[in-house]
């Protein structure tokens, strides 16, 4: 009885922690990279960029060892090739848990297992044993006393929802209903979450012009182009939200509700072939930074506004060895030397790190290129800003776009002149921000960081207890709180 009360109090405390402290953005780490750095370097890069949640597509022992003591939350993957064997053999599942999870915990903070990747659509011959494999792994976690720390789920593609819009009428492909029903029952029984791979890039490029690109990029739409579900009258400000909501409605159609969704993959390629005009640095920068802002507001989609959306960006490095079109090889946030492909900004004031009292002057997202060009010419000329850093071959030249160069020039002028009356306006194309726009070796005047880059994701910290949010306490402190709670229960 005492143990039951202790566990109940513990779960209540952890639930309160996770629900109060909000959502997180994580990053996937693929390994089809021709110049993949050693695992220790990868972890150093992840830590330098303040990335607190990562997903591995396998259970690479080098990475799991290198992550020991970092506190970084890790989702490990069962590969598609392993699903069948684990689904057919409970002993194989137990061996997998012992080798790839138990052997590294608690020093490596493993919090979830992703069983396969889009199994229903990519390896359908394994689908009949998918849920059995998940059950086998969960039972092995129970046997190892790790089931309260490690969740089991399986990432699925949006392709299993044939008609995702309008979200309110979305349903799973009926040919998969039996498997999906079993999957959802497992997630409910184990208090786990639905892993969704949601790519607005593909939703837009394969949509035959049905939706505007701004909708896919989280950009505001004019009133005459608002995206509205005709059945619920919910307004959707982004395709991302609509995809998540379509999945919630699909679960509801099978009579499952409030199984939280974690987006295990989303992103935007920053380079493509001649037939991929939307794969650009500008679009990737816009999508990623607005995604971070979106997740950081700690709200859910219109149908589930109180369930925050945790999301993992695809991906850390470009996987140049992947087959397929040019865009398939260019989803990375960082180059393998740790510098950013484009500037990454935080989502809001609550996520500011470092010198939060500094104010920077940057170009507005919706400013016209002609006006930005005029602004750069004035700042670097009459305004006497030092614009050498945005010249070819210099630290702030890449990404080579007007908005990035304007932000640097505007800020250099503003930092020198605001104390004597200089403003951050530039014909309405500029705005002030307390978010440090520095990235890689490109350091903006006024930054508190003079030696390392400042690309960072929302700085959630260690140990998510539920998919609804992430705690900001180190694992050791959480364990202390749990112990104290249990002690209190015993004394009572």
Coordinates of C-alpha atoms in Angstrom, one line a residue:
X1 CA 0.0 0.0 0.0
X2 CA 2.8 2.4 0.9
X3 CA 4.6 1.6 -2.4
X4 CA 1.4 2.2 -4.4
X5 CA 0.9 5.6 -2.6
X6 CA 4.5 6.5 -3.3
X7 CA 4.2 5.7 -7.0
X8 CA 1.0 7.6 -7.2
X9 CA 2.5 10.6 -5.6
X10 CA 5.6 10.4 -7.8
X11 CA 3.6 10.2 -11.0
X12 CA 1.4 13.1 -9.9
X13 CA 4.4 15.2 -9.1
X14 CA 6.1 14.4 -12.4
X15 CA 2.9 15.0 -14.3
X16 CA 2.6 18.5 -12.7
X17 CA 6.2 19.3 -13.5
X18 CA 5.9 18.2 -17.2
X19 CA 2.6 20.0 -17.8
X20 CA 3.7 23.3 -16.3
X21 CA 7.1 23.7 -18.0
X22 CA 6.3 23.4 -21.6
X23 CA 7.3 21.9 -24.9
X24 CA 10.7 21.3 -26.4
X25 CA 12.3 21.2 -29.8
X26 CA 14.7 18.3 -30.5
X27 CA 16.9 17.2 -33.4
X28 CA 17.3 14.0 -35.4
X29 CA 20.8 12.7 -36.0
X30 CA 21.1 10.7 -39.2
X31 CA 24.4 9.0 -40.1
X32 CA 24.4 8.8 -44.0
X33 CA 27.1 11.4 -43.9
X34 CA 30.4 11.0 -45.8
X35 CA 32.4 13.0 -43.2
X36 CA 30.5 12.1 -40.0
X37 CA 32.5 13.4 -37.0
X38 CA 33.4 11.1 -34.2
X39 CA 30.6 10.5 -31.7
X40 CA 32.4 12.6 -29.0
X41 CA 32.6 15.6 -31.5
X42 CA 28.9 15.2 -32.4
X43 CA 27.9 15.4 -28.7
X44 CA 30.2 18.4 -28.2
X45 CA 28.4 20.1 -31.2
X46 CA 25.0 19.2 -29.8
X47 CA 25.9 20.7 -26.4
X48 CA 27.5 23.8 -27.9
X49 CA 24.2 24.5 -29.7
X50 CA 22.2 23.9 -26.5
X51 CA 20.2 21.0 -28.1
X52 CA 18.7 19.1 -25.2
X53 CA 16.7 16.4 -27.0
X54 CA 18.0 14.1 -29.8
X55 CA 16.7 11.1 -31.7
X56 CA 19.0 8.4 -33.0
X57 CA 17.7 6.1 -35.8
X58 CA 19.5 3.2 -34.2
X59 CA 21.2 2.4 -30.9
X60 CA 24.8 3.3 -31.9
X61 CA 27.0 2.3 -29.0
X62 CA 29.6 5.1 -29.7
X63 CA 26.9 7.8 -29.5
X64 CA 25.3 6.3 -26.5
X65 CA 28.6 6.1 -24.7
X66 CA 29.5 9.7 -25.7
X67 CA 26.2 11.0 -24.4
X68 CA 26.8 9.6 -20.9
X69 CA 26.6 12.3 -18.3
X70 CA 25.4 14.9 -20.7
X71 CA 21.8 14.9 -19.5
X72 CA 20.6 15.2 -23.1
X73 CA 17.4 13.2 -23.6
X74 CA 17.8 10.5 -26.1
X75 CA 15.3 8.6 -28.2
X76 CA 16.9 5.4 -29.5
X77 CA 15.7 3.6 -32.6
X78 CA 14.9 0.0 -33.4
X79 CA 15.8 -0.2 -37.1
X80 CA 13.2 -1.4 -39.6
X81 CA 15.4 -4.5 -40.2
X82 CA 15.2 -5.4 -36.5
X83 CA 11.4 -5.0 -36.1
X84 CA 10.5 -8.5 -37.5
X85 CA 12.9 -10.4 -35.2
X86 CA 11.8 -8.5 -32.1
X87 CA 8.2 -9.0 -33.0
X88 CA 8.6 -12.7 -33.3
X89 CA 10.7 -13.3 -30.2
X90 CA 10.3 -11.9 -26.7
X91 CA 13.8 -13.1 -25.9
X92 CA 15.2 -11.1 -28.8
X93 CA 13.4 -8.0 -27.4
X94 CA 14.8 -8.6 -24.0
X95 CA 18.3 -9.0 -25.5
X96 CA 17.8 -5.7 -27.4
X97 CA 16.8 -3.8 -24.3
X98 CA 19.7 -5.2 -22.2
X99 CA 22.2 -4.4 -24.9
X100 CA 21.0 -1.0 -26.1
X101 CA 19.1 0.6 -23.2
X102 CA 19.8 -1.0 -19.8
X103 CA 23.6 -1.1 -20.5
X104 CA 23.8 2.7 -20.8
X105 CA 21.3 3.9 -18.2
X106 CA 21.2 5.9 -16.0
X107 CA 24.3 7.7 -17.1
X108 CA 22.9 8.1 -20.6
X109 CA 19.4 9.7 -20.4
X110 CA 17.4 7.4 -22.7
X111 CA 13.7 8.4 -22.5
X112 CA 12.1 6.7 -25.5
X113 CA 12.4 3.9 -28.0
X114 CA 11.2 4.5 -31.6
X115 CA 10.3 1.1 -33.0
X116 CA 11.1 1.3 -36.7
X117 CA 10.5 4.3 -39.0
X118 CA 7.2 4.6 -40.9
X119 CA 6.8 0.8 -40.8
X120 CA 3.3 0.7 -42.2
X121 CA 4.3 2.5 -45.4
X122 CA 7.9 1.6 -45.7
X123 CA 8.1 -2.1 -44.6
X124 CA 4.5 -3.3 -44.6
X125 CA 5.5 -6.9 -44.4
X126 CA 6.6 -6.2 -40.8
X127 CA 3.3 -4.4 -39.9
X128 CA 1.6 -7.6 -38.6
X129 CA 4.2 -7.9 -35.8
X130 CA 4.8 -4.2 -35.1
X131 CA 2.6 -3.9 -32.0
X132 CA 3.8 -7.3 -30.8
X133 CA 7.4 -5.9 -31.1
X134 CA 6.4 -2.9 -29.1
X135 CA 4.7 -5.1 -26.4
X136 CA 7.8 -7.3 -26.2
X137 CA 10.1 -4.3 -25.8
X138 CA 7.8 -2.8 -23.1
X139 CA 7.7 -6.1 -21.2
X140 CA 11.5 -6.2 -21.3
X141 CA 11.6 -2.6 -19.9
X142 CA 9.2 -3.7 -17.1
X143 CA 11.5 -6.6 -16.3
X144 CA 14.5 -4.2 -16.2
X145 CA 12.5 -1.8 -14.0
X146 CA 12.9 0.9 -16.7
X147 CA 9.3 1.2 -18.0
X148 CA 8.6 4.4 -16.0
X149 CA 11.6 6.1 -17.5
X150 CA 11.5 4.9 -21.1
X151 CA 8.4 5.1 -23.4
X152 CA 7.9 2.9 -26.4
X153 CA 6.2 4.2 -29.6
X154 CA 6.7 4.0 -33.4
X155 CA 6.9 6.9 -35.9
X156 CA 4.3 7.0 -38.7
X157 CA 4.1 9.0 -41.8
X158 CA 1.2 11.3 -42.7
X159 CA 0.7 9.0 -45.7
X160 CA -1.5 6.7 -43.6
X161 CA -4.0 9.5 -43.5
X162 CA -5.3 9.7 -47.1
X163 CA -7.2 13.0 -46.8
X164 CA -5.7 15.1 -44.1
X165 CA -7.8 18.2 -44.9
X166 CA -10.1 19.3 -43.6
X167 CA -8.7 17.9 -40.3
X168 CA -12.1 17.2 -38.8
X169 CA -12.9 14.6 -41.4
X170 CA -9.5 12.9 -41.5
X171 CA -9.2 9.2 -40.8
X172 CA -6.5 6.6 -41.0
X173 CA -6.3 4.4 -44.1
X174 CA -9.0 1.8 -43.4
X175 CA -6.8 -1.0 -44.6
X176 CA -4.5 -0.4 -41.6
X177 CA -7.4 0.0 -39.0
X178 CA -6.7 -3.3 -37.2
X179 CA -3.0 -2.5 -36.7
X180 CA -3.6 1.1 -35.9
X181 CA -6.2 0.2 -33.3
X182 CA -3.8 -2.2 -31.6
X183 CA -1.1 0.5 -31.7
X184 CA -3.3 3.2 -30.1
X185 CA -4.5 0.7 -27.5
X186 CA -0.8 0.0 -26.6
X187 CA 0.0 3.7 -26.4
X188 CA -3.0 4.3 -24.1
X189 CA -2.2 1.4 -21.9
X190 CA 1.4 2.3 -21.4
X191 CA 0.8 6.1 -21.1
X192 CA 3.0 6.7 -24.2
X193 CA 2.5 9.0 -27.2
X194 CA 1.9 8.9 -30.9
X195 CA 5.0 9.6 -33.0
X196 CA 4.2 11.5 -36.1
X197 CA 6.5 12.5 -39.1
X198 CA 4.9 15.6 -40.5
X199 CA 6.5 17.4 -43.4
X200 CA 4.7 20.6 -44.7
X201 CA 7.4 20.7 -47.4
X202 CA 6.0 17.6 -49.0
X203 CA 2.4 18.7 -48.2
X204 CA 3.0 21.8 -50.2
X205 CA 5.2 20.5 -53.0
X206 CA 2.9 17.5 -53.6
X207 CA -0.3 19.6 -53.2
X208 CA -0.6 20.9 -56.8
X209 CA -0.9 24.5 -55.6
X210 CA -3.9 23.9 -53.4
X211 CA -2.3 25.7 -50.5
X212 CA -0.1 28.8 -50.6
X213 CA 3.6 28.4 -49.6
X214 CA 3.2 30.9 -46.8
X215 CA 0.8 28.4 -45.1
X216 CA 3.5 25.7 -45.2
X217 CA 6.1 28.2 -43.9
X218 CA 4.1 29.4 -40.8
X219 CA 3.8 32.9 -42.4
X220 CA 0.6 34.9 -41.8
X221 CA -2.0 34.7 -44.5
X222 CA -4.2 37.6 -45.7
X223 CA -7.8 37.5 -44.5
X224 CA -9.1 36.5 -47.9
X225 CA -6.8 33.4 -47.9
X226 CA -7.4 32.1 -44.4
X227 CA -7.4 28.3 -44.1
X228 CA -10.6 27.3 -42.3
X229 CA -12.0 23.8 -41.5
X230 CA -15.6 24.2 -42.8
X231 CA -17.0 21.8 -40.2
X232 CA -15.4 23.2 -37.0
X233 CA -14.7 26.7 -38.3
X234 CA -11.2 26.3 -36.8
X235 CA -8.6 28.6 -38.4
X236 CA -5.3 26.9 -39.2
X237 CA -2.4 29.3 -39.3
X238 CA 0.0 26.6 -40.5
X239 CA 0.0 23.3 -42.4
X240 CA 2.0 21.9 -39.5
X241 CA -0.9 22.5 -37.1
X242 CA -3.4 21.0 -39.6
X243 CA -1.3 17.9 -39.9
X244 CA -1.1 17.4 -36.2
X245 CA -4.9 18.0 -35.8
X246 CA -5.7 15.6 -38.7
X247 CA -3.9 12.9 -36.7
X248 CA -5.8 13.8 -33.5
X249 CA -9.1 13.6 -35.4
X250 CA -8.0 10.3 -37.0
X251 CA -7.4 8.8 -33.6
X252 CA -10.7 10.2 -32.4
X253 CA -12.4 8.4 -35.3
X254 CA -11.2 5.1 -33.7
X255 CA -12.5 6.3 -30.3
X256 CA -9.1 7.2 -28.9
X257 CA -8.7 10.6 -27.4
X258 CA -5.9 12.5 -25.6
X259 CA -3.1 10.4 -26.7
X260 CA -0.5 13.1 -27.1
X261 CA 1.4 13.6 -30.4
X262 CA 5.1 14.2 -30.6
X263 CA 6.3 15.2 -34.0
X264 CA 9.4 13.0 -34.5
X265 CA 10.4 14.5 -37.8
X266 CA 9.8 17.8 -39.5
X267 CA 11.9 20.3 -41.4
X268 CA 12.6 21.9 -44.8
X269 CA 15.5 21.3 -47.2
X270 CA 17.7 24.2 -47.9
X271 CA 19.0 23.2 -51.3
X272 CA 17.4 21.3 -54.3
X273 CA 17.6 20.6 -58.0
X274 CA 16.3 22.8 -60.8
X275 CA 12.9 21.0 -60.4
X276 CA 12.8 21.8 -56.6
X277 CA 12.5 25.6 -56.5
X278 CA 11.1 25.7 -53.0
X279 CA 14.2 24.0 -51.4
X280 CA 16.1 27.2 -50.5
X281 CA 18.1 28.6 -47.6
X282 CA 15.5 31.3 -47.2
X283 CA 12.6 29.0 -46.9
X284 CA 14.4 26.5 -44.6
X285 CA 15.5 29.4 -42.3
X286 CA 11.9 30.7 -42.2
X287 CA 10.4 27.3 -41.6
X288 CA 12.8 26.2 -38.8
X289 CA 12.8 29.5 -36.9
X290 CA 9.0 29.8 -37.1
X291 CA 8.7 26.2 -36.1
X292 CA 10.8 27.0 -33.0
X293 CA 8.6 30.0 -32.2
X294 CA 5.5 27.9 -32.8
X295 CA 6.5 25.1 -30.4
X296 CA 7.8 27.6 -27.8
X297 CA 4.3 29.0 -27.3
X298 CA 3.4 25.8 -25.5
X299 CA 0.0 25.4 -27.2
X300 CA -1.6 22.6 -29.2
X301 CA -3.4 22.7 -32.5
X302 CA -7.0 24.1 -32.6
X303 CA -8.7 20.9 -31.5
X304 CA -6.3 20.2 -28.6
X305 CA -5.1 23.7 -27.5
X306 CA -3.9 22.5 -24.1
X307 CA -1.6 19.8 -25.3
X308 CA 1.8 21.4 -26.4
X309 CA 3.4 20.0 -29.5
X310 CA 6.9 18.7 -29.0
X311 CA 8.9 18.4 -32.2
X312 CA 12.2 17.0 -33.5
X313 CA 13.8 18.8 -36.5
X314 CA 15.0 16.8 -39.4
X315 CA 18.0 17.0 -39.1
X316 CA 21.4 17.8 -37.5
X317 CA 23.7 17.3 -40.5
X318 CA 23.2 16.9 -44.3
X319 CA 23.0 13.2 -45.1
X320 CA 24.9 13.5 -48.4
X321 CA 25.0 9.8 -48.9
X322 CA 21.2 9.4 -49.1
X323 CA 19.8 8.4 -52.5
X324 CA 17.1 10.4 -54.3
X325 CA 16.8 14.1 -55.4
X326 CA 19.2 16.8 -54.4
X327 CA 16.8 18.1 -51.7
X328 CA 17.0 14.7 -49.9
X329 CA 20.6 15.4 -49.1
X330 CA 20.2 18.9 -47.7
X331 CA 18.0 19.0 -44.6
X332 CA 20.8 19.7 -42.1
X333 CA 20.8 22.5 -39.6
X334 CA 24.6 22.4 -39.2
X335 CA 27.7 21.6 -41.2
X336 CA 29.8 18.9 -39.7
X337 CA 32.2 21.5 -38.3
X338 CA 29.4 22.7 -36.1
X339 CA 28.6 26.0 -37.9
X340 CA 25.0 26.7 -38.8
X341 CA 23.7 26.6 -42.4
X342 CA 21.6 29.6 -41.5
X343 CA 20.9 31.7 -38.4
X344 CA 18.7 30.0 -35.8
X345 CA 16.6 32.2 -33.5
X346 CA 14.8 31.4 -30.3
X347 CA 11.1 31.4 -30.0
X348 CA 10.4 34.2 -27.5
X349 CA 11.4 36.2 -24.5
X350 CA 11.1 33.2 -22.1
X351 CA 13.7 31.4 -24.2
X352 CA 16.4 34.1 -24.3
X353 CA 19.8 32.9 -23.2
X354 CA 23.0 34.7 -22.5
X355 CA 22.9 38.5 -22.5
X356 CA 19.1 38.9 -22.4
X357 CA 19.4 42.7 -21.7
X358 CA 21.0 43.4 -25.1
X359 CA 18.8 44.8 -27.9
X360 CA 19.5 44.0 -31.6
X361 CA 18.2 45.6 -34.8
X362 CA 17.2 43.1 -37.5
X363 CA 15.3 43.1 -40.8
X364 CA 11.6 42.3 -40.7
X365 CA 10.5 39.0 -42.1
X366 CA 8.0 40.6 -44.5
X367 CA 10.2 43.5 -45.7
X368 CA 10.5 43.9 -49.5
X369 CA 13.9 43.0 -51.0
X370 CA 14.1 46.4 -52.8
X371 CA 13.6 48.3 -49.6
X372 CA 16.1 46.0 -47.8
X373 CA 18.7 46.6 -50.6
X374 CA 18.2 50.4 -50.2
X375 CA 18.6 50.0 -46.4
X376 CA 21.9 48.0 -46.8
X377 CA 23.3 50.6 -49.1
X378 CA 22.4 53.4 -46.7
X379 CA 23.7 51.6 -43.6
X380 CA 27.0 50.6 -45.2
X381 CA 27.4 54.0 -46.9
X382 CA 26.0 57.1 -45.3
X383 CA 25.3 55.3 -42.0
X384 CA 29.0 54.2 -41.8
X385 CA 28.2 50.7 -40.6
X386 CA 31.1 48.3 -40.8
X387 CA 29.8 45.8 -43.5
X388 CA 33.1 43.9 -44.1
X389 CA 31.7 40.8 -42.4
X390 CA 29.0 40.3 -45.0
X391 CA 31.4 40.4 -48.0
X392 CA 32.1 37.2 -49.9
X393 CA 34.3 34.8 -47.9
X394 CA 33.7 36.6 -44.6
X395 CA 31.9 35.1 -41.5
X396 CA 28.5 36.6 -42.1
X397 CA 28.3 36.3 -45.9
X398 CA 26.4 33.0 -45.8
X399 CA 23.6 32.5 -46.1
X400 CA 23.9 34.9 -49.0
X401 CA 20.5 36.6 -48.9
X402 CA 19.3 40.2 -48.6
X403 CA 17.5 39.7 -45.2
X404 CA 20.6 38.2 -43.5
X405 CA 22.9 40.9 -44.8
X406 CA 20.4 43.7 -44.0
X407 CA 20.1 42.4 -40.4
X408 CA 23.9 42.5 -39.9
X409 CA 24.3 46.0 -41.5
X410 CA 21.2 47.4 -39.6
X411 CA 22.5 46.1 -36.3
X412 CA 26.0 47.4 -36.7
X413 CA 24.7 50.9 -37.5
X414 CA 22.2 50.7 -34.6
X415 CA 24.7 49.6 -32.0
X416 CA 27.0 52.5 -32.9
X417 CA 24.3 55.2 -33.2
X418 CA 21.3 54.5 -31.0
X419 CA 22.9 56.4 -28.1
X420 CA 23.0 59.5 -30.1
X421 CA 19.6 59.3 -31.7
X422 CA 20.0 56.5 -34.4
X423 CA 16.9 54.5 -34.8
X424 CA 16.0 50.9 -35.9
X425 CA 13.5 51.7 -38.7
X426 CA 15.1 51.8 -42.1
X427 CA 11.9 52.8 -43.9
X428 CA 9.9 50.4 -41.9
X429 CA 12.0 47.3 -42.8
X430 CA 13.7 46.9 -39.4
X431 CA 12.7 46.0 -35.8
X432 CA 14.4 45.5 -32.5
X433 CA 14.7 42.2 -30.7
X434 CA 16.3 40.8 -27.6
X435 CA 17.1 37.6 -29.3
X436 CA 20.8 37.4 -30.3
X437 CA 20.9 36.8 -34.0
X438 CA 24.6 35.7 -33.9
X439 CA 25.3 32.3 -35.5
X440 CA 28.4 30.2 -36.1
X441 CA 31.4 32.5 -36.4
X442 CA 29.1 35.4 -37.4
X443 CA 28.8 37.5 -34.2
X444 CA 26.5 40.5 -34.2
X445 CA 27.7 43.7 -32.5
X446 CA 26.2 43.8 -29.0
X447 CA 26.3 40.0 -28.5
X448 CA 27.6 38.8 -25.1
X449 CA 29.1 35.8 -27.0
X450 CA 32.4 36.8 -28.7
X451 CA 33.9 33.4 -29.3
X452 CA 31.2 30.8 -30.1
X453 CA 28.0 30.7 -32.1
X454 CA 24.6 31.3 -30.6
X455 CA 22.4 29.0 -32.6
X456 CA 20.2 27.4 -30.1
X457 CA 16.8 25.8 -29.7
X458 CA 14.4 26.4 -26.9
X459 CA 16.5 25.7 -23.9
X460 CA 14.4 23.1 -22.2
X461 CA 16.4 21.0 -19.9
X462 CA 16.7 17.5 -18.8
X463 CA 14.3 14.6 -18.4
X464 CA 10.9 14.9 -20.1
X465 CA 8.5 12.9 -18.0
X466 CA 5.6 13.1 -20.4
X467 CA 5.1 14.0 -24.0
X468 CA 3.1 17.0 -22.9
X469 CA 6.2 18.8 -21.8
X470 CA 9.7 18.8 -20.5
X471 CA 11.0 19.5 -17.1
X472 CA 13.8 22.1 -16.5
X473 CA 15.4 20.1 -13.7
X474 CA 18.4 17.9 -14.1
X475 CA 17.7 14.2 -13.8
X476 CA 19.5 14.0 -10.4
X477 CA 17.2 16.7 -9.0
X478 CA 14.1 14.9 -10.3
X479 CA 15.3 11.7 -8.7
X480 CA 15.9 13.6 -5.4
X481 CA 12.4 15.0 -5.5
X482 CA 11.0 11.5 -6.2
X483 CA 12.9 10.1 -3.2
X484 CA 11.7 13.0 -1.0
X485 CA 8.1 12.4 -2.1
X486 CA 8.4 8.7 -1.3
X487 CA 10.0 9.4 2.0
X488 CA 7.2 11.8 2.9
X489 CA 4.6 9.2 2.0
X490 CA 6.3 6.6 4.1
X491 CA 6.5 9.0 7.1
X492 CA 2.8 9.8 6.6

